[in-house]
Tab-separated table of N, CA and C and ligand atoms in Angstrom:
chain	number	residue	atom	x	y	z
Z	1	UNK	N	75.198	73.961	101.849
Z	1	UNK	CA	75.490	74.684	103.100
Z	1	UNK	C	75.970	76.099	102.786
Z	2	UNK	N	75.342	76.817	103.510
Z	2	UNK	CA	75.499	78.735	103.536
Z	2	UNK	C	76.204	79.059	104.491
Z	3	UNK	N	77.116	79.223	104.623
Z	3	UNK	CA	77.649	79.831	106.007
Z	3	UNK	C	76.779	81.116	106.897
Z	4	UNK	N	76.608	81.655	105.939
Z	4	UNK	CA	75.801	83.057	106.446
Z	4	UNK	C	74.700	82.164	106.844
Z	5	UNK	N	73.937	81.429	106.785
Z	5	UNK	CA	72.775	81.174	106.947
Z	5	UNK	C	72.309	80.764	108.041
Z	6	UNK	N	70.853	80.858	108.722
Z	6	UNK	CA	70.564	80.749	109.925
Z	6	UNK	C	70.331	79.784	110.003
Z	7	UNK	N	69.404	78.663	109.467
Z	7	UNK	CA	69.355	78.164	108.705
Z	7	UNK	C	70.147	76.330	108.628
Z	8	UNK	N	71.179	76.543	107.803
Z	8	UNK	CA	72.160	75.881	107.342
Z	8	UNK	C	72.937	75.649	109.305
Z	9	UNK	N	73.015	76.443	109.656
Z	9	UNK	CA	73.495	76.209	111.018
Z	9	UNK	C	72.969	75.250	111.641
Z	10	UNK	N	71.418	75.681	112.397
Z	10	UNK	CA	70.919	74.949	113.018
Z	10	UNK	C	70.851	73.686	112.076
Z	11	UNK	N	70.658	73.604	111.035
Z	11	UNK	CA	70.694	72.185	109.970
Z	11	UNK	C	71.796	71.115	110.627
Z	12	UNK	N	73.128	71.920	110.535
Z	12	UNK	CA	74.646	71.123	110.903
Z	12	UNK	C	74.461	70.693	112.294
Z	13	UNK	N	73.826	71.499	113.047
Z	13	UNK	CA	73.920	71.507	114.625
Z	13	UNK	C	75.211	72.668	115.031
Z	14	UNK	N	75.368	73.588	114.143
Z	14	UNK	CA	76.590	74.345	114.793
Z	14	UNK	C	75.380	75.201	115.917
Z	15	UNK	N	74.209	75.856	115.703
Z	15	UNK	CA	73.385	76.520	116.527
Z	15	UNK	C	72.434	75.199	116.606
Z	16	UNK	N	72.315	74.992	118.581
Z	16	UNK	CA	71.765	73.887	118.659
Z	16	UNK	C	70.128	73.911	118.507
Z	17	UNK	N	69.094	73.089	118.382
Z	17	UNK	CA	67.743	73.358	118.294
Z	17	UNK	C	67.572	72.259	119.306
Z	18	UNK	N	66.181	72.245	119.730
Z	18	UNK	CA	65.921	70.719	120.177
Z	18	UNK	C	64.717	70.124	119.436
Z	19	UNK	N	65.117	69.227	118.478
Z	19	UNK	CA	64.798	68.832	117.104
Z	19	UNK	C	63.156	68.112	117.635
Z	20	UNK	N	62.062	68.425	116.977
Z	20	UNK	CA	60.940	67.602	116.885
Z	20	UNK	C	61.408	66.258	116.479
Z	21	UNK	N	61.888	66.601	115.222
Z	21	UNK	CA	62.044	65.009	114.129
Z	21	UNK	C	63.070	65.705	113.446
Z	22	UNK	N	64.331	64.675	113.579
Z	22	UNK	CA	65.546	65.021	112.253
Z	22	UNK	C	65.607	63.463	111.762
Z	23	UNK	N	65.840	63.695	110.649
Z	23	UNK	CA	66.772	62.431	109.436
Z	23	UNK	C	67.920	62.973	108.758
Z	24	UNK	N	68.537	62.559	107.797
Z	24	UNK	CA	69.322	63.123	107.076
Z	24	UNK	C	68.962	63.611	106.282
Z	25	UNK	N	67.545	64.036	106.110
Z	25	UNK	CA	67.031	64.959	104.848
Z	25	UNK	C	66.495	66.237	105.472
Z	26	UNK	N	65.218	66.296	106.779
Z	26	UNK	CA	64.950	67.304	107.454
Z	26	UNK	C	65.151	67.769	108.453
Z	27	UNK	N	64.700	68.818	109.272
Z	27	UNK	CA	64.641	68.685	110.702
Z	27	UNK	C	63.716	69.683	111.134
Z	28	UNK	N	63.261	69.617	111.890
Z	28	UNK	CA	61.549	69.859	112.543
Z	28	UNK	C	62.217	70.642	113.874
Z	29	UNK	N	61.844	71.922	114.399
Z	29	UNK	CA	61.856	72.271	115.546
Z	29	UNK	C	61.064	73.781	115.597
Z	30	UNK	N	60.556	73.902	116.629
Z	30	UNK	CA	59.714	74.659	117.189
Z	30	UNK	C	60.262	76.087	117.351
Z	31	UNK	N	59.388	77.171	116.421
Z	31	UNK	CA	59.347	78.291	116.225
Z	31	UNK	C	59.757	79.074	117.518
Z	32	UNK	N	61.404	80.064	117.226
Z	32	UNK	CA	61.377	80.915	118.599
Z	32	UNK	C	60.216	81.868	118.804
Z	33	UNK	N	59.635	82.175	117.991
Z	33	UNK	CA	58.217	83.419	118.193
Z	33	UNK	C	57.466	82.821	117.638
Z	34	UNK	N	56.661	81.824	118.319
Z	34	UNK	CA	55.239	81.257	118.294
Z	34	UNK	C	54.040	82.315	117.966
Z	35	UNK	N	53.426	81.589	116.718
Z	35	UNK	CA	52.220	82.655	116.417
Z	35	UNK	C	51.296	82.134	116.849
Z	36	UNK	N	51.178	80.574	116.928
Z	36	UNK	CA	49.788	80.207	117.618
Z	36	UNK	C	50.445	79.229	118.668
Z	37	UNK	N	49.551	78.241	119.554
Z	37	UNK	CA	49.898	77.736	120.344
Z	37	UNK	C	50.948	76.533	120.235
Z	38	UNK	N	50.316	76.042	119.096
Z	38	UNK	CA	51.805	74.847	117.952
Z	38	UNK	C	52.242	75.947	116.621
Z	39	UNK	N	53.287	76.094	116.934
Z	39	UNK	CA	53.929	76.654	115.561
Z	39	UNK	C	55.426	75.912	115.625
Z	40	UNK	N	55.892	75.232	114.409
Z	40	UNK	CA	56.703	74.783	114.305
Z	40	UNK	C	57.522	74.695	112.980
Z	41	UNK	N	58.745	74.637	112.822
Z	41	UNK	CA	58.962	74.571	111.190
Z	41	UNK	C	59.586	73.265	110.713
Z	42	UNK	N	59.618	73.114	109.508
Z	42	UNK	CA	60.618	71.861	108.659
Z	42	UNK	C	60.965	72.718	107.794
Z	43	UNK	N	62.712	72.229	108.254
Z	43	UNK	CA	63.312	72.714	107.435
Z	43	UNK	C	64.191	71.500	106.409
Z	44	UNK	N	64.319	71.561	104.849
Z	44	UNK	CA	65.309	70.533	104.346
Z	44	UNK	C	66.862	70.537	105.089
Z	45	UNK	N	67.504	69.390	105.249
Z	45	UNK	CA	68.975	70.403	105.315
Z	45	UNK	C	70.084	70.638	104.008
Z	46	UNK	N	69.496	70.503	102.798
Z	46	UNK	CA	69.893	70.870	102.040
Z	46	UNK	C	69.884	72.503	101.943
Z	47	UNK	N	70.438	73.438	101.590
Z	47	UNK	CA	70.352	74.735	101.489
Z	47	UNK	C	69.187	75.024	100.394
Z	48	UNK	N	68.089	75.434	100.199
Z	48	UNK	CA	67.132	75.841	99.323
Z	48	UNK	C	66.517	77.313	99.846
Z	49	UNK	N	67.175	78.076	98.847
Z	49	UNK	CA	66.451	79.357	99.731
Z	49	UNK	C	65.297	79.931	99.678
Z	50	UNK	N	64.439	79.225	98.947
Z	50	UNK	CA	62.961	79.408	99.073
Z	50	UNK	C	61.915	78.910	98.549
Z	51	UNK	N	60.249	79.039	98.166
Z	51	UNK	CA	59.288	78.044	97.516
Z	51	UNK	C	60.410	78.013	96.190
Z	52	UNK	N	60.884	79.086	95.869
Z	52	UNK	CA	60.787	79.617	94.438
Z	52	UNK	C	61.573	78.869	93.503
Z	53	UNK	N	62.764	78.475	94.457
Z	53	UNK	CA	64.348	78.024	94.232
Z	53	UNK	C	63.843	76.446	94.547
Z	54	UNK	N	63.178	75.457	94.393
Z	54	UNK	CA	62.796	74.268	94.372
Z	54	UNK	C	62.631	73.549	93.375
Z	55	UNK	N	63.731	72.421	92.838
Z	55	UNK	CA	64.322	71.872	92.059
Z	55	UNK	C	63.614	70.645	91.685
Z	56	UNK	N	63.693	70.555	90.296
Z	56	UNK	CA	62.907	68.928	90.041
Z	56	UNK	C	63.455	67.621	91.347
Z	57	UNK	N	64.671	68.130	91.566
Z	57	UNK	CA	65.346	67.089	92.083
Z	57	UNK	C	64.966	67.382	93.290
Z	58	UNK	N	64.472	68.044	93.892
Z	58	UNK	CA	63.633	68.419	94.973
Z	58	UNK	C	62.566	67.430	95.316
Z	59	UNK	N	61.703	67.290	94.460
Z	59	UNK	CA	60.189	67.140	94.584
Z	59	UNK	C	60.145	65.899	95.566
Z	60	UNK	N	60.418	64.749	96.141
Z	60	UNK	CA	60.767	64.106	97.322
Z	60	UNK	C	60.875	64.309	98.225
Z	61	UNK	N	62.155	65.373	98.463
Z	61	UNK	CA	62.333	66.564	99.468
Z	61	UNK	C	60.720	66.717	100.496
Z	62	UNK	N	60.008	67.634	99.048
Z	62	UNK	CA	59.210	68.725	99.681
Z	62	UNK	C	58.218	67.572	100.168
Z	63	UNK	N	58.268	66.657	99.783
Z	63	UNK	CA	57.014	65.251	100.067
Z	63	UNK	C	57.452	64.865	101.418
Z	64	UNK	N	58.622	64.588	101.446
Z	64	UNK	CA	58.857	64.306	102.856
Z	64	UNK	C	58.847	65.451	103.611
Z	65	UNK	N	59.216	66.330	103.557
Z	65	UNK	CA	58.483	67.729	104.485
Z	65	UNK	C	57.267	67.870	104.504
Z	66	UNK	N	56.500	67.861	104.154
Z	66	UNK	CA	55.463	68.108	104.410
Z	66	UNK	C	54.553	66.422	104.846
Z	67	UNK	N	55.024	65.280	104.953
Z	67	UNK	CA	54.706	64.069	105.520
Z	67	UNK	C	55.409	64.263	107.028
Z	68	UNK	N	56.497	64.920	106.802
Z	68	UNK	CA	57.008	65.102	108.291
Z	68	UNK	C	56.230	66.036	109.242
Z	69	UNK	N	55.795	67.133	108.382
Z	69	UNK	CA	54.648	67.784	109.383
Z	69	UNK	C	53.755	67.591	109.499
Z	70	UNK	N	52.881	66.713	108.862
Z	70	UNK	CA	51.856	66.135	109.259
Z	70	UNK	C	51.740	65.102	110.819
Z	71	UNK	N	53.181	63.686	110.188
Z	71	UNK	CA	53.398	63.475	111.540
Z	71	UNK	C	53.352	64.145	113.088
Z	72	UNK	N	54.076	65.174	112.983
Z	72	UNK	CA	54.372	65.919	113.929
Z	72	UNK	C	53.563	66.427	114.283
Z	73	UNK	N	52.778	67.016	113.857
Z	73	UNK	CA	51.387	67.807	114.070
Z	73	UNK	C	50.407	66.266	114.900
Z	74	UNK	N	50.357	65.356	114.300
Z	74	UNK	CA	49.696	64.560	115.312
Z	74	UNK	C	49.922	64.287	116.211
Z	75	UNK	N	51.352	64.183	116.297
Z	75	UNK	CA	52.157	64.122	117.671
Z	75	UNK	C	51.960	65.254	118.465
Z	76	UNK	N	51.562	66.572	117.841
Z	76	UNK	CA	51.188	67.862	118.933
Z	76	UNK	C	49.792	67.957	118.692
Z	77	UNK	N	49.240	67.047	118.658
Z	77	UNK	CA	47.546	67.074	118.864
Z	77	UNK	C	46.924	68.144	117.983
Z	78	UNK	N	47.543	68.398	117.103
Z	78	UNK	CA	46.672	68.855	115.921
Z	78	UNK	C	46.606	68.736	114.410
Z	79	UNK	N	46.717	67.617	114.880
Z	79	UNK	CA	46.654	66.640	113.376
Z	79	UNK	C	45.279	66.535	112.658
Z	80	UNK	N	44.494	67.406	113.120
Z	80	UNK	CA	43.404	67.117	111.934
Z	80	UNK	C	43.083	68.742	111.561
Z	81	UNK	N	44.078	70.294	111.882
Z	81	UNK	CA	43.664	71.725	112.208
Z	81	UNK	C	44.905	71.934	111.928
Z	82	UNK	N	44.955	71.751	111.129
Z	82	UNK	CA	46.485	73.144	111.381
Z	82	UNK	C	46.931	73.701	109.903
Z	83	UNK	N	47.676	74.465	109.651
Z	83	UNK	CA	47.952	75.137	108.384
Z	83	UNK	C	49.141	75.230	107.980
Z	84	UNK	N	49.876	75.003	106.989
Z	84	UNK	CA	51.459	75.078	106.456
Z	84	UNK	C	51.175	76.648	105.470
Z	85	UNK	N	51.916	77.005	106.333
Z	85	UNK	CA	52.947	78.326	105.530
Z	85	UNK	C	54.206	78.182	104.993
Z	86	UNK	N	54.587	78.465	103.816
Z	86	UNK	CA	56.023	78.894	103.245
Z	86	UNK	C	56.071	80.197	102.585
Z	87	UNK	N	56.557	81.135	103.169
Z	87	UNK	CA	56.724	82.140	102.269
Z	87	UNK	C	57.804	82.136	101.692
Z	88	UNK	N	57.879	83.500	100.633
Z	88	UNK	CA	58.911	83.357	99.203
Z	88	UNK	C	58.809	85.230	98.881
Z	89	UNK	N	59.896	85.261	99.975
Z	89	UNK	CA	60.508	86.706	99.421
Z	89	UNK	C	60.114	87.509	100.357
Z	90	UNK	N	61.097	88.920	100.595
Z	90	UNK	CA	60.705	89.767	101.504
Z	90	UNK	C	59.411	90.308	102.120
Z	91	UNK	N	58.774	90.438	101.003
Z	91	UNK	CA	57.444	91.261	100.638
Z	91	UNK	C	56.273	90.050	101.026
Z	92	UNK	N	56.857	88.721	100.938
Z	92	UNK	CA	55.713	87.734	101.471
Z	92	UNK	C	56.036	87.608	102.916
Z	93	UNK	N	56.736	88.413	103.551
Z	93	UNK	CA	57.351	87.931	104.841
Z	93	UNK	C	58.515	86.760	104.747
Z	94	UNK	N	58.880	86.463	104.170
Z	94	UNK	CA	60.022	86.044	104.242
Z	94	UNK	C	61.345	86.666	104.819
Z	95	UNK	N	62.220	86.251	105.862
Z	95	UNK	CA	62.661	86.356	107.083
Z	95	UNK	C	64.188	85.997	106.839
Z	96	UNK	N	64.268	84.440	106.800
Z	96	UNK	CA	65.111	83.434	106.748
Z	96	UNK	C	65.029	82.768	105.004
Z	97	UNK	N	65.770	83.229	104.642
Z	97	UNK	CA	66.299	82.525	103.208
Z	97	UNK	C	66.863	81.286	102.966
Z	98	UNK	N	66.140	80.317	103.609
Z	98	UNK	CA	66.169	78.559	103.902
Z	98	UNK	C	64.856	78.459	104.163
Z	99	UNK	N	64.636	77.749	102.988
Z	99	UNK	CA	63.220	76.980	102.752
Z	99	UNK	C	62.444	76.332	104.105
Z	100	UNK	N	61.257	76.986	104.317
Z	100	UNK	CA	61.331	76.431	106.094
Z	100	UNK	C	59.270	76.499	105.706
Z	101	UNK	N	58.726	75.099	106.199
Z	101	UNK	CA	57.457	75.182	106.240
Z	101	UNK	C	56.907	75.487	107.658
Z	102	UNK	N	55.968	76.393	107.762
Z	102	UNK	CA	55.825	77.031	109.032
Z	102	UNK	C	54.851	75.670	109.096
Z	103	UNK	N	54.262	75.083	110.560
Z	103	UNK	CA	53.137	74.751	110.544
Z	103	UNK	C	52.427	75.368	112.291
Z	104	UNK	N	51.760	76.016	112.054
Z	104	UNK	CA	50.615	76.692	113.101
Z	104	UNK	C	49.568	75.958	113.275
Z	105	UNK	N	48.840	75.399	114.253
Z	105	UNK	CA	48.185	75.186	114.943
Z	105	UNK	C	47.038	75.328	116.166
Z	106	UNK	N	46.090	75.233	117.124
Z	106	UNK	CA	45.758	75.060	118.224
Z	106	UNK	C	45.105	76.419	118.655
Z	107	UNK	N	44.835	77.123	117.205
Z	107	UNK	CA	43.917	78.144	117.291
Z	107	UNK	C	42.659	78.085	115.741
Z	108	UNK	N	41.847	78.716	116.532
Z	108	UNK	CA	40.757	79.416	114.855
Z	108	UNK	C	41.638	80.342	113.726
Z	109	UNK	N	42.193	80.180	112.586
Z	109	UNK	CA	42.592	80.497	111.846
Z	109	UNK	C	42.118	81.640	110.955
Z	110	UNK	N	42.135	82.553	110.474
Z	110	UNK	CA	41.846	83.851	109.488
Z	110	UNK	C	42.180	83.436	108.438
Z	111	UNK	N	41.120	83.777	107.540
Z	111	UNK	CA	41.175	83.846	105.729
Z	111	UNK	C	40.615	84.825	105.207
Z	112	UNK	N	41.107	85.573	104.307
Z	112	UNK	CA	42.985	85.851	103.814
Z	112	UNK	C	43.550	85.810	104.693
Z	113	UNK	N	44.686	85.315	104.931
Z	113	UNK	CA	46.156	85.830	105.721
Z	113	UNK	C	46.153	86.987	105.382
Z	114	UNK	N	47.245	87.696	106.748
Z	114	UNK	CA	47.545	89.048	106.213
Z	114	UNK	C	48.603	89.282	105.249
D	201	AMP	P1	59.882	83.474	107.692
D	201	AMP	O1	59.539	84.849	108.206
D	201	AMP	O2	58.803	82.791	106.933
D	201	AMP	O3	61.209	83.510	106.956
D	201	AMP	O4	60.078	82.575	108.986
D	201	AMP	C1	61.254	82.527	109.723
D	201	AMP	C2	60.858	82.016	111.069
D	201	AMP	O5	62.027	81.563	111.737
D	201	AMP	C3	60.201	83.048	111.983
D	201	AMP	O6	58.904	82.599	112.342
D	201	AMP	C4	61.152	83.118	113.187
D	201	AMP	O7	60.460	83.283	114.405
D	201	AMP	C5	61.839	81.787	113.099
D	201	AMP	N1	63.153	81.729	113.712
D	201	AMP	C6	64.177	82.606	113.546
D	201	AMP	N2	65.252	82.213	114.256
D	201	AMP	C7	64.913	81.064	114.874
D	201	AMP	C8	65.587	80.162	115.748
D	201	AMP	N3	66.857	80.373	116.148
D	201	AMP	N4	64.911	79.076	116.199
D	201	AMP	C9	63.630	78.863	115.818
D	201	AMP	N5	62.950	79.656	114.987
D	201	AMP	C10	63.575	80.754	114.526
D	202	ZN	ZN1	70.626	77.550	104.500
């Protein structure tokens, strides 16, 4: 836990979200600035501040994050289309320094990203 962190908050519930899917490992809630029509994130609530900073002791973690967005994504009807983002560092767009998998949805997608 970060105090400074945006993050680590909504994790505790001190800033409330209204959670897709929480356990005691993640929690899932829906992007305040939607890029596509489903955009949503998982976040661990362990403090990890980015791809970069991801620990052997991690590797479970990131399995269940990313099993959690899959779920979820079927649950928002785009479970067979959609794309996971994590960026790692300013310059990748990185925002929020808590490990957070974007997942976007419910549009035609661009390759390269910008
Ligand atoms: P990134 O730029 O990859 O660090 O992504 C951070 C994301 O967090 C952005 O897409 C923001 O729109 C999103 N975000 C920031 N604050 C909140 C919040 N209070 N609730 C939900 N999403 C947020
Ligand atoms: Zn944090």
């Amino acid at each position: 836990m970060d105090d400074s962190c945006l993050f680590c908050k909504i994790a505790t519930g001190a800033i409330p979200v209204a959670p897709l899917y929480e356990d005691e490992d993640v929690l899932a809630f829906s992007d305040i600035a939607p890029q596509a029509p489903v955009h949503f994130l998982v976040i661990p609530k362990k403090h990890i501040i980015g791809p970069a900073a991801i620990g052997q002791e991690d590797e479970q973690l990131l399995g269940k994050m990313l099993r959690t967005a899959a779920t979820i994504a079927q649950e928002q009807g785009i479970g067979d289309q959609y794309r996971v983002v994590a960026n790692n560092g300013a310059k990748a767009g990185q925002t929020v320094f808590h490990l957070h998998l974007h997942i976007l949805g419910g549009r035609a997608m661009q390759w390269p990203p910008g």
